[in-house]
CSV table of C-alpha atoms and ligand atoms in Angstrom, one decimal:
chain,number,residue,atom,x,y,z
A,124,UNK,CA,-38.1,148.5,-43.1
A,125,UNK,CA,-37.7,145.5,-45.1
A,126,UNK,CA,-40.2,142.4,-45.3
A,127,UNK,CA,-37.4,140.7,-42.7
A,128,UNK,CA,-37.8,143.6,-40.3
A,129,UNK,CA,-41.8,143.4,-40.0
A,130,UNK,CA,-41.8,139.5,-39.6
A,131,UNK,CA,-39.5,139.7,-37.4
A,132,UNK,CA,-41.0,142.8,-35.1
A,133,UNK,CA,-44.7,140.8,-35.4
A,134,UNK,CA,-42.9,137.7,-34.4
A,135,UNK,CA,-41.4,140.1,-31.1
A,136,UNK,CA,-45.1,142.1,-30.3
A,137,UNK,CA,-46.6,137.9,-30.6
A,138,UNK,CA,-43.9,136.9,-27.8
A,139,UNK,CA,-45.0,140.2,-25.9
A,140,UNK,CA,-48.4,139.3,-25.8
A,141,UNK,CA,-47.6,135.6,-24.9
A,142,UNK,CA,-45.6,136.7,-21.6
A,143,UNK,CA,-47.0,136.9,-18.6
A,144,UNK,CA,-47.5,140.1,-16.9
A,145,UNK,CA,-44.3,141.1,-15.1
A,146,UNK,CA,-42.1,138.8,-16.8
A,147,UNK,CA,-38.4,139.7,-17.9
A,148,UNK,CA,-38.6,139.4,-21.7
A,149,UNK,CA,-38.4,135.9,-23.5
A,150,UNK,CA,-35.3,135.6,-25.7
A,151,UNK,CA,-36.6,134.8,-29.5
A,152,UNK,CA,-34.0,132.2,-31.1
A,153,UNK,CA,-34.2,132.4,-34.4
A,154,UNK,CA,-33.4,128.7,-35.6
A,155,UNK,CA,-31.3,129.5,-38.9
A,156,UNK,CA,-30.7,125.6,-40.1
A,157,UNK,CA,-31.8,125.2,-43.7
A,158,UNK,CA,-31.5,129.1,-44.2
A,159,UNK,CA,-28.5,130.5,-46.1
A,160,UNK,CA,-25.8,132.7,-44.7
A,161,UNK,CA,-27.5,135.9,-46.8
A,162,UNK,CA,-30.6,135.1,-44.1
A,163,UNK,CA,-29.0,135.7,-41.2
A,164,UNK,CA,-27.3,138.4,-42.0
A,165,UNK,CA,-30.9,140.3,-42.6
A,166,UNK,CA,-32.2,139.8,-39.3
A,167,UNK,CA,-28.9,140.9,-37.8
A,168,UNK,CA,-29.6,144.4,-39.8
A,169,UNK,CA,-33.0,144.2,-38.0
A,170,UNK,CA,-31.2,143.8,-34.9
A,171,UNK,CA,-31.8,139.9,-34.1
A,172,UNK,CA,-28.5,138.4,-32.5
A,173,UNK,CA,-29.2,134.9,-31.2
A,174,UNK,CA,-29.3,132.2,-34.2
A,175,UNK,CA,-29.7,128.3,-33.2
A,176,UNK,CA,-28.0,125.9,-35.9
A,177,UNK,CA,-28.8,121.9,-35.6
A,178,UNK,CA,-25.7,121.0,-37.6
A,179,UNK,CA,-21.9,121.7,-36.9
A,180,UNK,CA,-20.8,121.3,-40.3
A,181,UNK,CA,-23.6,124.0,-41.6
A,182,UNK,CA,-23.5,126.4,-39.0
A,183,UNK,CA,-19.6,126.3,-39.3
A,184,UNK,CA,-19.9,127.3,-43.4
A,185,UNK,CA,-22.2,129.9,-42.1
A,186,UNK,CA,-19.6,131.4,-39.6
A,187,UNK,CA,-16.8,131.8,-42.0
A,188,UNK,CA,-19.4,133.7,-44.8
A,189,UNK,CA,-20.5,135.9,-41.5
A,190,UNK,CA,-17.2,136.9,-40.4
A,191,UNK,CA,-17.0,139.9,-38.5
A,192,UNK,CA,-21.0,139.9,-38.0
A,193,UNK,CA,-22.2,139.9,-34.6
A,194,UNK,CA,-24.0,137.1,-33.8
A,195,UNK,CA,-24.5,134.8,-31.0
A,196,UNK,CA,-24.3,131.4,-32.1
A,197,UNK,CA,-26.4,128.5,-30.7
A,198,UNK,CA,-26.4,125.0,-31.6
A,199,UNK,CA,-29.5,123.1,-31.0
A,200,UNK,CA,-29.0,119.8,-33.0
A,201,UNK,CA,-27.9,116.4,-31.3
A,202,UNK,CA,-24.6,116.5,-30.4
A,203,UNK,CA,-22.1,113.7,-31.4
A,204,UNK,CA,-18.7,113.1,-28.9
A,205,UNK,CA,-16.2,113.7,-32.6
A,206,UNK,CA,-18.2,117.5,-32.8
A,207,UNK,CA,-17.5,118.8,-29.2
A,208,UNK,CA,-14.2,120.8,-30.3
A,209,UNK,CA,-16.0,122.5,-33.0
A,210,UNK,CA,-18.5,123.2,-29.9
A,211,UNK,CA,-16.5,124.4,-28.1
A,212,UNK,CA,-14.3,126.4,-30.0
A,213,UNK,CA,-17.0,128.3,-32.3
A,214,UNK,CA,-20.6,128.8,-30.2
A,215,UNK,CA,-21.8,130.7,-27.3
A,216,UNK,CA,-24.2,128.3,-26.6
A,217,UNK,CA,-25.3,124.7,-26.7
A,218,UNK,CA,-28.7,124.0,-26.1
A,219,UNK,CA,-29.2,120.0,-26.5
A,220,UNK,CA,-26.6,118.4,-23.9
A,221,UNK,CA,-27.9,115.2,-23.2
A,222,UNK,CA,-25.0,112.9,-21.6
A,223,UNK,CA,-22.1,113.1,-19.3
A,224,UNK,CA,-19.4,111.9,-21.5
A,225,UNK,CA,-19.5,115.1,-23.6
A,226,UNK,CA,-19.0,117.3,-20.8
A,227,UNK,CA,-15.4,116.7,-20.1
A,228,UNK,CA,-14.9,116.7,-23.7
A,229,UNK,CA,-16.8,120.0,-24.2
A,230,UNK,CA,-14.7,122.2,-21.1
A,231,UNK,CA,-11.5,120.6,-22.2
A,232,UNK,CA,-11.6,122.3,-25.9
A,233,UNK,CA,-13.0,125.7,-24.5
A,234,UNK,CA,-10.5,128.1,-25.6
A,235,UNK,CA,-9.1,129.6,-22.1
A,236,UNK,CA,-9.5,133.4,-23.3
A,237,UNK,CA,-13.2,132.8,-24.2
A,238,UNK,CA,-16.0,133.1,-21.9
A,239,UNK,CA,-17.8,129.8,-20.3
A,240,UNK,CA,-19.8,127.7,-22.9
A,241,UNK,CA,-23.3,128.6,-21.7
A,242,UNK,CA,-25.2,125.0,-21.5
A,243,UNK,CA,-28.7,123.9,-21.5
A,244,UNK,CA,-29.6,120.2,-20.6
A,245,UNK,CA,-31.7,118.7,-23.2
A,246,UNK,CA,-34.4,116.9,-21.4
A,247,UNK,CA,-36.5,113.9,-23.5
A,248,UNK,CA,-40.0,114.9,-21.5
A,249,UNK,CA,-42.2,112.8,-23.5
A,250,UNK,CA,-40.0,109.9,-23.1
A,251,UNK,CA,-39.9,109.2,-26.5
A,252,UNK,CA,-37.7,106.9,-28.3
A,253,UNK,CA,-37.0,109.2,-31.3
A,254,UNK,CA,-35.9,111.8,-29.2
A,255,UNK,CA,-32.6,113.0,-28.2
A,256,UNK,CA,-32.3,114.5,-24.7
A,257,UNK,CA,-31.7,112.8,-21.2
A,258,UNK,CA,-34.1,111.0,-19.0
A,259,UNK,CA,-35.9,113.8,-16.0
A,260,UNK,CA,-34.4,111.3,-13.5
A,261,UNK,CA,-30.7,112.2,-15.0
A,262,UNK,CA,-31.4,116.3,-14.9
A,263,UNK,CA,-29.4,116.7,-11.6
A,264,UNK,CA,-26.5,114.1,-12.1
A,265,UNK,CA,-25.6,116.3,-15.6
A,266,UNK,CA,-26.3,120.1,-13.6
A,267,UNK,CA,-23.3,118.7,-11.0
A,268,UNK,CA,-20.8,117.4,-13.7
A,269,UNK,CA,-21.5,120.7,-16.0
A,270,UNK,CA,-21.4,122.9,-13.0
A,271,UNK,CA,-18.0,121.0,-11.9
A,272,UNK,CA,-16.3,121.7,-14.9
A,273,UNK,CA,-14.1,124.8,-15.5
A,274,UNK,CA,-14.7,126.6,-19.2
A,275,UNK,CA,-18.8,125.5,-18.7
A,276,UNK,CA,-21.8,127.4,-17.2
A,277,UNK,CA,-25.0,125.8,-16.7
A,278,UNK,CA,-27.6,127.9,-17.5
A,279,UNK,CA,-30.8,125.9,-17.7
A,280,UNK,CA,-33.3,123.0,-19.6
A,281,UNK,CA,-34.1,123.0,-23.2
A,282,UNK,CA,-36.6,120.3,-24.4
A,283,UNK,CA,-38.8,119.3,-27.9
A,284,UNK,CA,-42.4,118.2,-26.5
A,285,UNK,CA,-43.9,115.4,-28.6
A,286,UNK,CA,-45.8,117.5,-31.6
A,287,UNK,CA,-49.5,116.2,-29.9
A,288,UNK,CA,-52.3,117.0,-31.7
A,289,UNK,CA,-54.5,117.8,-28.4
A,290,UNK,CA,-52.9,120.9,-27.0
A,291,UNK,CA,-53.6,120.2,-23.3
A,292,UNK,CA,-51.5,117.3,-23.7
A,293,UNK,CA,-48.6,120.0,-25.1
A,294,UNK,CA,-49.4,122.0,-22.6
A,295,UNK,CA,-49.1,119.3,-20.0
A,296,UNK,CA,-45.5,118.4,-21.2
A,297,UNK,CA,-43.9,122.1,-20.9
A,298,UNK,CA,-45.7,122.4,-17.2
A,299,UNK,CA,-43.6,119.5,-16.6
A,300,UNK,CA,-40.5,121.1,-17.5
A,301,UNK,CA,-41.3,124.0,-16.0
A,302,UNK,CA,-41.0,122.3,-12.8
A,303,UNK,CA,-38.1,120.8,-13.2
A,304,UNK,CA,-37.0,124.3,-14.1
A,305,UNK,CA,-37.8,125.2,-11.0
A,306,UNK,CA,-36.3,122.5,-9.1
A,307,UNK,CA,-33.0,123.1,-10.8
A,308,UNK,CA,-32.7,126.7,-10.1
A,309,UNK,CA,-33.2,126.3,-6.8
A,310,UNK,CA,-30.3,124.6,-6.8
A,311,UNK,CA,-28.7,126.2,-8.5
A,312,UNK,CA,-28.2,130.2,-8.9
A,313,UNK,CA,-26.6,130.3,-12.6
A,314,UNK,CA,-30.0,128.8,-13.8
A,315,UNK,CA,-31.9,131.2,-15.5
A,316,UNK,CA,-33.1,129.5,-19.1
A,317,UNK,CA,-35.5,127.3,-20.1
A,318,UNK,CA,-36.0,127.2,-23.8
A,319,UNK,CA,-38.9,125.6,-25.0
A,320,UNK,CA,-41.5,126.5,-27.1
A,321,UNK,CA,-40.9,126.5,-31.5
A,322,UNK,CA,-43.3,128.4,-34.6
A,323,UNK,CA,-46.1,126.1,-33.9
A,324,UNK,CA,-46.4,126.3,-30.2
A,325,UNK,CA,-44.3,129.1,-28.8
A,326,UNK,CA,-47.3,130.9,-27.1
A,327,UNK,CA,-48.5,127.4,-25.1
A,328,UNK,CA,-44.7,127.6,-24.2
A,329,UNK,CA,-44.2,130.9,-23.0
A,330,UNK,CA,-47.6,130.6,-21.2
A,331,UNK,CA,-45.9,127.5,-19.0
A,332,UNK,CA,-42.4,129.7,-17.9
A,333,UNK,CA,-40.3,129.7,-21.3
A,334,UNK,CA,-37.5,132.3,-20.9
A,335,UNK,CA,-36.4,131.7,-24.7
A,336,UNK,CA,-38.4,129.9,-27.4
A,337,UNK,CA,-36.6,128.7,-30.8
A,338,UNK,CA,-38.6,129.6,-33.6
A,339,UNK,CA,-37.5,128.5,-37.6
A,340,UNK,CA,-40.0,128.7,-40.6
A,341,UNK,CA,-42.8,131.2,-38.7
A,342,UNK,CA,-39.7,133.6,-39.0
A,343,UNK,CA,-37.6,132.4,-42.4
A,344,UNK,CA,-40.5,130.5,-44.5
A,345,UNK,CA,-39.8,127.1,-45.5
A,346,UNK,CA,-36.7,125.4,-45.2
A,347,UNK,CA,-34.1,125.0,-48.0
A,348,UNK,CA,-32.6,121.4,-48.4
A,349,UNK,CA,-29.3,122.1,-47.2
A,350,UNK,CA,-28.3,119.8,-44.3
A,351,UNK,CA,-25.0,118.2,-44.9
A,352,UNK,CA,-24.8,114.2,-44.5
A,353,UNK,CA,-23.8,113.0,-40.9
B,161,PLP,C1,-35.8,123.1,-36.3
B,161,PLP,C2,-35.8,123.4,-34.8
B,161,PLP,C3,-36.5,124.5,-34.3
B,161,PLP,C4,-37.4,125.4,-35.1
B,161,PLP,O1,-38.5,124.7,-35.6
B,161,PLP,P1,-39.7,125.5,-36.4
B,161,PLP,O2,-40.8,124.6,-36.3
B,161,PLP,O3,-39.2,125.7,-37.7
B,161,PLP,O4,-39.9,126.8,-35.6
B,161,PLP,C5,-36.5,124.6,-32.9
B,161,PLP,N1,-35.7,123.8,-32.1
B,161,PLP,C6,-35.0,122.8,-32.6
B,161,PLP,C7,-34.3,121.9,-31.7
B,161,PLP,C8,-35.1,122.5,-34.0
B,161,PLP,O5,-34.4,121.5,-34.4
């Protein structure tokens, strides 16, 4: 096994022993952004699949030197309304939707032979004015327009808890969203995802209901400086 194969199975048996008794297994996301191509392609041969990217433009670069790898591509960046075709076109999921007027724009540029976007509505628990995501009041307005629109599948809440140093506090935001988890699934059946959780926290996360938690440098080190300018 190679040093990416034992982080990456001791980052698994720590998600294990996180997960509540009974639980369906939480999906590890390994967040790639920062990380070269040559990264990736590791944990694929250690059988990881799911990679998250924050920027198009990166992940993209990525994509062509990973041809004919299988990976399932994830973007979990803010998303601008001039990068939904890219969206579209190249991912199998996007995890940080955060207002309606990308959702026409998103369906509309999913190739027809391709299977629905999967989507996750990124919700701003902590009301903070840095962060992207959509006001808790706004969760059920964006389920109906993603659920109403043809070459899009709503499958659940992704959010970024304010980094609080007292950990009932974190705690207290991913109960939150666990409810409106909840709430959302019960209306509606393709709901089945709640990502939250990320290397410093992941266990407080999966202890509150995460189905997938995103985890970067606890898996890849440190990041590399390699984000392209907006
Ligand atoms: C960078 C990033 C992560 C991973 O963060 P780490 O602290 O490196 O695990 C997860 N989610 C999002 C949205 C990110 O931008």
């Amino acid at each position: 096994m190679t040093a990416h194969c034992v982080t990456l199975e001791a980052m698994r048996a720590r998600i294990r022993s996180a997960s509540p008794a009974g639980t369906s297994g939480v999906r590890l996301l390994a967040v790639s952004k920062g990380q070269p191509a040559a990264a990736i392609r590791e944990l694929v041969r250690c059988g990881q699949r799911a990679f998250g990217e924050n920027y198009v433009q990166e992940a993209l670069a990525k994509q062509r030197e990973l041809a004919g790898v299988e990976v399932q591509w994830h973007i979990v960046g803010p998303l601008q309304s001039n990068k939904c075709r890219d969206v579209a076109q190249h991912f199998d999921w996007l995890e940080s939707l955060d207002r309606a007027k990308l959702v026409p724009l998103l369906g509309a540029a999913r190739p027809p032979g391709r299977p629905p976007l999967n989507v996750l509505i990124q919700v701003n628990i902590d009301d903070e004015s840095s962060k992207h995501g959509c006001n808790p009041s706004q969760i059920d307005e964006l389920a109906r327009r993603v659920v109403a629109t043809p070459g899009l599948v709503l499958r659940g809440l992704m959010a970024i808890p304010a980094p609080h140093p007292d950990p009932s506090m974190r705690i207290a935001s991913f109960r939150r969203m666990s409810r409106h988890f909840e709430a959302l699934r019960a209306r509606h059946p393709c709901v089945d995802t709640l990502s939250m959780g990320m290397s410093e926290d992941f266990e407080e996360a999966i202890a509150c209901g995460a189905t997938e938690v995103r985890i970067g440098t606890a898996l890849f080190g440190p990041r590399h400086q390699m984000e392209p300018a907006p």
